[in-house]
Amino acid sequence: MKTIRKPATMTQAMVALRHAGASVGLAPTLGRLHEGHLSLIKKARRDNDTVVVSIFVNPLQFKAKAYKAYPRDLEADIKLLNSAGVDFLFAPGPEQMYPEGFDSRVEVIDLAGKLEGKSIRWHYRGVTTVVAKLFNIIRPDRAYFGRKDAHQLALIRKMVADLNFPVKIIAGPTIRARDGLAHSSRNTLLTPEERMAAAAIPKALLAIEPKARGGGDRTALTRELVTMLTAEPLIKVDFAAVVDAETLDPSVMGGNTLIHVAVFIGGKRLTDNRLVVSHGVDGSKPASR
Ligand code: PAF
């Protein structure tokens, strides 16, 4: 695997490959890789001649304290990427992505404000800005994102459609631990007690899922979800909603339904969701199965 730090070098390498007729798949990450990332990389490996993974802890999508605390382990990540058969690692520093005087942002305006987006619009602006930059630098044919971050996925799909990025967005299922907790780099920050408490998140989502499929009242289901989650003393619910999966609007009915939660456990923010489609769920499954 070749590691590249400079955006211009990365673009050069990708342009040369594409001239030679190779297809390129990109899995953008924040690093501290886990099974969720590996399942996206596996998918990318199957679909493309060349697989690129980016590792960049993007300062535009974090508050200063969370940016500093975000788990990083580049050495371990490189080992995993090598064994997953990745061809290129793009690992720029903030000074390469946002040089002095950087002054542009990419924002999906209405959709970013849905769910809890009103209070973290700045976060999603940071995500769409960095993903747009990664697409321009790497120019992938396909880009891979997890369904766990459903709002992020919807925003990236919309940005790609609205701004005509020539890239196909491919979503991978949420990969879960044995007790159902969705894999996330942030799980590594939980104490053993907090990690045990976190199992209440998938449990609550699973309990609501059949009721959502049955067309239950969304406001009542959201209330029930919050009640179930707050029964675990270490959980502080930041946001919960049952909404239409495409528009993220609770009043739109008839399509797929998204059950979404964001909670704090010991100050660490964890999110999870279940997508309820007419013929079943999104394929979320324990990693062990
Ligand atoms: O989901 C993530 O890992 C990040 O938000 C992403 C898409 C790599 C942008 O920094």
CSV table of N, CA and C in Angstrom, one decimal, residues 65-179:
chain,number,residue,atom,x,y,z
A,65,LYS,N,-12.4,20.4,21.6
A,65,LYS,CA,-12.1,19.4,22.6
A,65,LYS,C,-12.3,18.0,22.0
A,66,ALA,N,-13.4,17.8,21.3
A,66,ALA,CA,-13.7,16.5,20.7
A,66,ALA,C,-12.6,16.2,19.6
A,67,TYR,N,-12.1,17.2,18.9
A,67,TYR,CA,-11.1,17.0,17.9
A,67,TYR,C,-9.8,16.4,18.5
A,68,LYS,N,-9.5,17.0,19.7
A,68,LYS,CA,-8.3,16.6,20.4
A,68,LYS,C,-8.4,15.2,20.9
A,69,ALA,N,-9.7,14.9,21.4
A,69,ALA,CA,-9.9,13.6,22.1
A,69,ALA,C,-10.2,12.5,21.1
A,70,TYR,N,-10.4,12.8,19.8
A,70,TYR,CA,-10.8,11.8,18.8
A,70,TYR,C,-9.7,10.7,18.8
A,71,PRO,N,-10.1,9.4,18.9
A,71,PRO,CA,-9.0,8.3,19.0
A,71,PRO,C,-8.3,8.2,17.6
A,72,ARG,N,-7.0,8.1,17.8
A,72,ARG,CA,-6.1,8.0,16.6
A,72,ARG,C,-5.1,6.9,16.8
A,73,ASP,N,-4.9,6.1,15.8
A,73,ASP,CA,-3.8,5.0,15.9
A,73,ASP,C,-3.4,4.7,14.4
A,74,LEU,N,-2.6,5.5,13.8
A,74,LEU,CA,-2.3,5.4,12.4
A,74,LEU,C,-1.5,4.1,12.1
A,75,GLU,N,-0.7,3.7,13.1
A,75,GLU,CA,0.2,2.5,12.9
A,75,GLU,C,-0.7,1.3,12.8
A,76,ALA,N,-1.7,1.2,13.7
A,76,ALA,CA,-2.6,0.0,13.7
A,76,ALA,C,-3.5,0.1,12.5
A,77,ASP,N,-3.9,1.3,12.1
A,77,ASP,CA,-4.8,1.4,10.9
A,77,ASP,C,-4.0,0.9,9.6
A,78,ILE,N,-2.7,1.3,9.5
A,78,ILE,CA,-1.9,0.9,8.3
A,78,ILE,C,-1.8,-0.6,8.3
A,79,LYS,N,-1.7,-1.2,9.4
A,79,LYS,CA,-1.6,-2.7,9.4
A,79,LYS,C,-2.9,-3.3,8.9
A,80,LEU,N,-4.0,-2.8,9.4
A,80,LEU,CA,-5.3,-3.3,8.9
A,80,LEU,C,-5.5,-3.1,7.4
A,81,LEU,N,-5.1,-1.9,7.0
A,81,LEU,CA,-5.3,-1.6,5.6
A,81,LEU,C,-4.5,-2.5,4.7
A,82,ASN,N,-3.3,-2.7,5.1
A,82,ASN,CA,-2.4,-3.6,4.3
A,82,ASN,C,-3.0,-5.0,4.2
A,83,SER,N,-3.5,-5.5,5.4
A,83,SER,CA,-4.1,-6.8,5.3
A,83,SER,C,-5.4,-6.9,4.6
A,84,ALA,N,-6.1,-5.7,4.4
A,84,ALA,CA,-7.3,-5.7,3.7
A,84,ALA,C,-7.1,-5.5,2.2
A,85,GLY,N,-5.8,-5.4,1.8
A,85,GLY,CA,-5.5,-5.3,0.3
A,85,GLY,C,-5.8,-3.9,-0.3
A,86,VAL,N,-5.7,-2.9,0.6
A,86,VAL,CA,-5.9,-1.5,0.1
A,86,VAL,C,-4.7,-1.0,-0.7
A,87,ASP,N,-4.9,-0.3,-1.8
A,87,ASP,CA,-3.8,0.1,-2.7
A,87,ASP,C,-3.2,1.4,-2.2
A,88,PHE,N,-4.1,2.4,-1.8
A,88,PHE,CA,-3.6,3.7,-1.5
A,88,PHE,C,-4.2,4.2,-0.2
A,89,LEU,N,-3.4,4.8,0.7
A,89,LEU,CA,-3.9,5.5,1.9
A,89,LEU,C,-3.6,6.9,1.6
A,90,PHE,N,-4.7,7.7,1.7
A,90,PHE,CA,-4.5,9.2,1.6
A,90,PHE,C,-4.6,9.7,3.0
A,91,ALA,N,-3.6,10.2,3.6
A,91,ALA,CA,-3.6,10.7,5.0
A,91,ALA,C,-2.9,12.1,5.1
A,92,PRO,N,-3.7,13.1,4.7
A,92,PRO,CA,-3.1,14.4,4.8
A,92,PRO,C,-3.2,15.0,6.2
A,93,GLY,N,-2.5,16.0,6.4
A,93,GLY,CA,-2.6,16.8,7.7
A,93,GLY,C,-3.6,17.9,7.5
A,94,PRO,N,-4.0,18.5,8.6
A,94,PRO,CA,-5.0,19.7,8.4
A,94,PRO,C,-4.4,20.8,7.6
A,95,GLU,N,-3.1,21.0,7.7
A,95,GLU,CA,-2.4,22.1,6.9
A,95,GLU,C,-2.5,21.8,5.4
A,96,GLN,N,-2.5,20.5,5.1
A,96,GLN,CA,-2.6,20.2,3.6
A,96,GLN,C,-4.0,20.4,3.1
A,97,MET,N,-5.0,20.0,4.0
A,97,MET,CA,-6.4,20.1,3.5
A,97,MET,C,-6.9,21.6,3.7
A,98,TYR,N,-6.5,22.3,4.7
A,98,TYR,CA,-7.0,23.6,4.9
A,98,TYR,C,-5.8,24.6,5.1
A,99,PRO,N,-5.1,24.9,4.0
A,99,PRO,CA,-4.0,25.8,4.1
A,99,PRO,C,-4.4,27.2,4.5
A,100,GLU,N,-3.5,27.9,5.0
A,100,GLU,CA,-3.7,29.3,5.4
A,100,GLU,C,-4.6,30.0,4.4
A,101,GLY,N,-5.7,30.6,4.9
A,101,GLY,CA,-6.6,31.4,4.0
A,101,GLY,C,-7.7,30.6,3.4
A,102,PHE,N,-7.8,29.3,3.7
A,102,PHE,CA,-8.9,28.5,3.2
A,102,PHE,C,-10.2,29.1,3.7
A,103,ASP,N,-11.1,29.3,2.7
A,103,ASP,CA,-12.3,30.1,3.0
A,103,ASP,C,-13.6,29.6,2.4
A,104,SER,N,-13.7,28.4,2.0
A,104,SER,CA,-14.9,27.9,1.3
A,104,SER,C,-15.5,26.8,2.1
A,105,ARG,N,-16.9,26.7,1.9
A,105,ARG,CA,-17.6,25.6,2.6
A,105,ARG,C,-18.7,25.1,1.6
A,106,VAL,N,-19.0,23.8,1.8
A,106,VAL,CA,-20.1,23.2,1.0
A,106,VAL,C,-21.2,22.8,1.9
A,107,GLU,N,-22.4,23.2,1.6
A,107,GLU,CA,-23.5,22.9,2.6
A,107,GLU,C,-24.8,22.5,1.8
A,108,VAL,N,-25.4,21.4,2.3
A,108,VAL,CA,-26.7,21.0,1.8
A,108,VAL,C,-27.7,21.7,2.8
A,109,ILE,N,-28.4,22.7,2.3
A,109,ILE,CA,-29.0,23.7,3.2
A,109,ILE,C,-30.2,23.1,4.0
A,110,ASP,N,-31.3,22.7,3.3
A,110,ASP,CA,-32.5,22.3,4.0
A,110,ASP,C,-32.3,20.9,4.7
A,111,LEU,N,-31.7,20.0,4.0
A,111,LEU,CA,-31.6,18.6,4.5
A,111,LEU,C,-30.7,18.6,5.8
A,112,ALA,N,-29.7,19.5,5.8
A,112,ALA,CA,-28.7,19.5,6.9
A,112,ALA,C,-29.4,19.9,8.2
A,113,GLY,N,-30.5,20.7,8.0
A,113,GLY,CA,-31.3,21.2,9.2
A,113,GLY,C,-32.2,20.2,9.8
A,114,LYS,N,-32.4,19.0,9.1
A,114,LYS,CA,-33.4,18.0,9.6
A,114,LYS,C,-32.7,17.2,10.8
A,115,LEU,N,-33.6,16.4,11.4
A,115,LEU,CA,-33.2,15.7,12.6
A,115,LEU,C,-32.5,16.7,13.6
A,116,GLU,N,-31.4,16.3,14.2
A,116,GLU,CA,-30.8,17.3,15.1
A,116,GLU,C,-29.9,18.3,14.4
A,117,GLY,N,-30.0,18.3,13.1
A,117,GLY,CA,-29.1,19.2,12.3
A,117,GLY,C,-29.2,20.7,12.6
A,118,LYS,N,-30.3,21.1,13.2
A,118,LYS,CA,-30.4,22.5,13.5
A,118,LYS,C,-29.4,22.9,14.5
A,119,SER,N,-29.1,22.1,15.4
A,119,SER,CA,-28.1,22.4,16.4
A,119,SER,C,-26.6,22.1,16.0
A,120,ILE,N,-26.5,21.2,15.0
A,120,ILE,CA,-25.1,20.8,14.6
A,120,ILE,C,-24.9,21.0,13.1
A,121,ARG,N,-25.6,22.0,12.6
A,121,ARG,CA,-25.4,22.4,11.1
A,121,ARG,C,-24.0,22.6,10.8
A,122,TRP,N,-23.2,23.2,11.7
A,122,TRP,CA,-21.8,23.4,11.4
A,122,TRP,C,-21.0,22.1,11.2
A,123,HIS,N,-21.5,21.1,12.0
A,123,HIS,CA,-20.8,19.8,11.9
A,123,HIS,C,-21.0,19.2,10.4
A,124,TYR,N,-22.3,19.2,10.0
A,124,TYR,CA,-22.6,18.7,8.7
A,124,TYR,C,-21.9,19.5,7.6
A,125,ARG,N,-21.8,20.8,7.8
A,125,ARG,CA,-21.1,21.7,6.8
A,125,ARG,C,-19.7,21.2,6.7
A,126,GLY,N,-19.1,20.9,7.8
A,126,GLY,CA,-17.7,20.4,7.8
A,126,GLY,C,-17.6,19.0,7.1
A,127,VAL,N,-18.6,18.2,7.3
A,127,VAL,CA,-18.5,16.9,6.6
A,127,VAL,C,-18.7,17.0,5.1
A,128,THR,N,-19.7,17.8,4.7
A,128,THR,CA,-19.8,17.9,3.2
A,128,THR,C,-18.7,18.7,2.6
A,129,THR,N,-18.1,19.6,3.3
A,129,THR,CA,-16.9,20.3,2.8
A,129,THR,C,-15.8,19.4,2.6
A,130,VAL,N,-15.5,18.5,3.6
A,130,VAL,CA,-14.3,17.7,3.4
A,130,VAL,C,-14.6,16.6,2.4
A,131,VAL,N,-15.8,16.0,2.4
A,131,VAL,CA,-16.1,15.0,1.4
A,131,VAL,C,-16.0,15.5,0.0
A,132,ALA,N,-16.5,16.8,-0.2
A,132,ALA,CA,-16.4,17.4,-1.6
A,132,ALA,C,-14.9,17.5,-1.9
A,133,LYS,N,-14.1,17.9,-1.0
A,133,LYS,CA,-12.6,18.0,-1.3
A,133,LYS,C,-12.0,16.7,-1.6
A,134,LEU,N,-12.4,15.7,-0.8
A,134,LEU,CA,-11.9,14.3,-1.1
A,134,LEU,C,-12.3,13.8,-2.5
A,135,PHE,N,-13.5,14.1,-2.9
A,135,PHE,CA,-14.0,13.7,-4.2
A,135,PHE,C,-13.2,14.4,-5.3
A,136,ASN,N,-12.9,15.7,-5.1
A,136,ASN,CA,-12.1,16.4,-6.1
A,136,ASN,C,-10.7,16.0,-6.1
A,137,ILE,N,-10.1,15.6,-5.0
A,137,ILE,CA,-8.7,15.2,-4.9
A,137,ILE,C,-8.5,13.8,-5.5
A,138,ILE,N,-9.4,12.9,-5.1
A,138,ILE,CA,-9.2,11.5,-5.5
A,138,ILE,C,-10.0,11.1,-6.7
A,139,ARG,N,-11.1,11.8,-7.0
A,139,ARG,CA,-11.9,11.5,-8.2
A,139,ARG,C,-12.3,10.0,-8.3
A,140,PRO,N,-13.0,9.5,-7.3
A,140,PRO,CA,-13.3,8.1,-7.3
A,140,PRO,C,-14.5,7.8,-8.2
A,141,ASP,N,-14.6,6.6,-8.7
A,141,ASP,CA,-15.8,6.2,-9.5
A,141,ASP,C,-16.9,5.9,-8.5
A,142,ARG,N,-16.5,5.3,-7.3
A,142,ARG,CA,-17.5,4.9,-6.3
A,142,ARG,C,-16.9,5.3,-4.9
A,143,ALA,N,-17.9,5.7,-4.0
A,143,ALA,CA,-17.4,6.1,-2.7
A,143,ALA,C,-18.4,5.4,-1.7
A,144,TYR,N,-17.8,4.9,-0.6
A,144,TYR,CA,-18.5,4.0,0.3
A,144,TYR,C,-18.7,4.6,1.7
A,145,PHE,N,-19.9,4.6,2.1
A,145,PHE,CA,-20.2,5.2,3.5
A,145,PHE,C,-21.2,4.2,4.2
A,146,GLY,N,-21.0,4.2,5.5
A,146,GLY,CA,-21.9,3.3,6.4
A,146,GLY,C,-23.3,3.9,6.6
A,147,ARG,N,-24.3,3.0,6.7
A,147,ARG,CA,-25.6,3.5,7.0
A,147,ARG,C,-25.8,3.9,8.4
A,148,LYS,N,-24.8,3.6,9.3
A,148,LYS,CA,-24.9,4.0,10.7
A,148,LYS,C,-25.1,5.6,10.8
A,149,ASP,N,-24.4,6.3,9.9
A,149,ASP,CA,-24.5,7.8,9.9
A,149,ASP,C,-25.5,8.1,8.8
A,150,ALA,N,-26.8,7.9,9.1
A,150,ALA,CA,-27.9,8.0,8.1
A,150,ALA,C,-28.0,9.4,7.6
A,151,HIS,N,-27.9,10.4,8.5
A,151,HIS,CA,-28.1,11.8,8.1
A,151,HIS,C,-26.9,12.2,7.2
A,152,GLN,N,-25.7,11.8,7.6
A,152,GLN,CA,-24.5,12.1,6.8
A,152,GLN,C,-24.7,11.5,5.4
A,153,LEU,N,-25.1,10.2,5.3
A,153,LEU,CA,-25.3,9.5,4.1
A,153,LEU,C,-26.3,10.3,3.2
A,154,ALA,N,-27.4,10.7,3.8
A,154,ALA,CA,-28.4,11.4,3.0
A,154,ALA,C,-27.9,12.7,2.4
A,155,LEU,N,-27.1,13.4,3.3
A,155,LEU,CA,-26.5,14.7,2.8
A,155,LEU,C,-25.5,14.5,1.7
A,156,ILE,N,-24.7,13.4,1.8
A,156,ILE,CA,-23.7,13.2,0.8
A,156,ILE,C,-24.4,12.8,-0.5
A,157,ARG,N,-25.4,12.0,-0.5
A,157,ARG,CA,-26.2,11.6,-1.7
A,157,ARG,C,-26.7,12.9,-2.3
A,158,LYS,N,-27.3,13.8,-1.5
A,158,LYS,CA,-27.9,15.0,-2.0
A,158,LYS,C,-26.9,15.9,-2.6
A,159,MET,N,-25.7,16.1,-1.9
A,159,MET,CA,-24.7,16.9,-2.4
A,159,MET,C,-24.2,16.4,-3.8
A,160,VAL,N,-24.0,15.1,-3.9
A,160,VAL,CA,-23.5,14.5,-5.2
A,160,VAL,C,-24.5,14.8,-6.3
A,161,ALA,N,-25.8,14.6,-6.0
A,161,ALA,CA,-26.9,14.8,-7.0
A,161,ALA,C,-26.9,16.3,-7.4
A,162,ASP,N,-27.0,17.2,-6.4
A,162,ASP,CA,-27.1,18.6,-6.6
A,162,ASP,C,-25.9,19.2,-7.4
A,163,LEU,N,-24.7,18.8,-7.0
A,163,LEU,CA,-23.5,19.4,-7.6
A,163,LEU,C,-22.9,18.6,-8.7
A,164,ASN,N,-23.6,17.5,-9.1
A,164,ASN,CA,-23.1,16.7,-10.3
A,164,ASN,C,-21.7,16.1,-10.1
A,165,PHE,N,-21.5,15.6,-8.9
A,165,PHE,CA,-20.2,14.9,-8.7
A,165,PHE,C,-20.3,13.6,-9.5
A,166,PRO,N,-19.3,13.3,-10.3
A,166,PRO,CA,-19.4,12.0,-11.1
A,166,PRO,C,-18.9,10.8,-10.3
A,167,VAL,N,-19.6,10.5,-9.2
A,167,VAL,CA,-19.3,9.4,-8.3
A,167,VAL,C,-20.5,8.7,-7.8
A,168,LYS,N,-20.5,7.4,-7.7
A,168,LYS,CA,-21.6,6.6,-7.3
A,168,LYS,C,-21.4,6.4,-5.8
A,169,ILE,N,-22.5,6.7,-5.0
A,169,ILE,CA,-22.4,6.5,-3.6
A,169,ILE,C,-23.0,5.2,-3.2
A,170,ILE,N,-22.2,4.4,-2.5
A,170,ILE,CA,-22.6,3.1,-2.1
A,170,ILE,C,-22.6,3.0,-0.6
A,171,ALA,N,-23.8,2.5,-0.1
A,171,ALA,CA,-24.0,2.4,1.4
A,171,ALA,C,-23.7,1.0,1.9
A,172,GLY,N,-23.0,0.9,3.0
A,172,GLY,CA,-22.8,-0.4,3.6
A,172,GLY,C,-23.6,-0.5,4.9
A,173,PRO,N,-24.0,-1.8,5.2
A,173,PRO,CA,-24.8,-2.0,6.4
A,173,PRO,C,-24.0,-1.6,7.7
A,174,THR,N,-24.8,-1.3,8.8
A,174,THR,CA,-24.2,-1.1,10.1
A,174,THR,C,-23.7,-2.4,10.6
A,175,ILE,N,-22.4,-2.5,11.0
A,175,ILE,CA,-21.9,-3.7,11.6
A,175,ILE,C,-21.9,-3.6,13.1
A,176,ARG,N,-22.4,-4.6,13.7
A,176,ARG,CA,-22.7,-4.6,15.2
A,176,ARG,C,-21.9,-5.6,15.9
A,177,ALA,N,-21.6,-5.3,17.2
A,177,ALA,CA,-21.0,-6.2,18.1
A,177,ALA,C,-22.0,-7.2,18.5
A,178,ARG,N,-21.6,-8.3,19.3
A,178,ARG,CA,-22.5,-9.3,19.7
A,178,ARG,C,-23.8,-8.8,20.4
A,179,ASP,N,-23.6,-7.8,21.2
A,179,ASP,CA,-24.7,-7.3,22.0
A,179,ASP,C,-25.5,-6.2,21.2
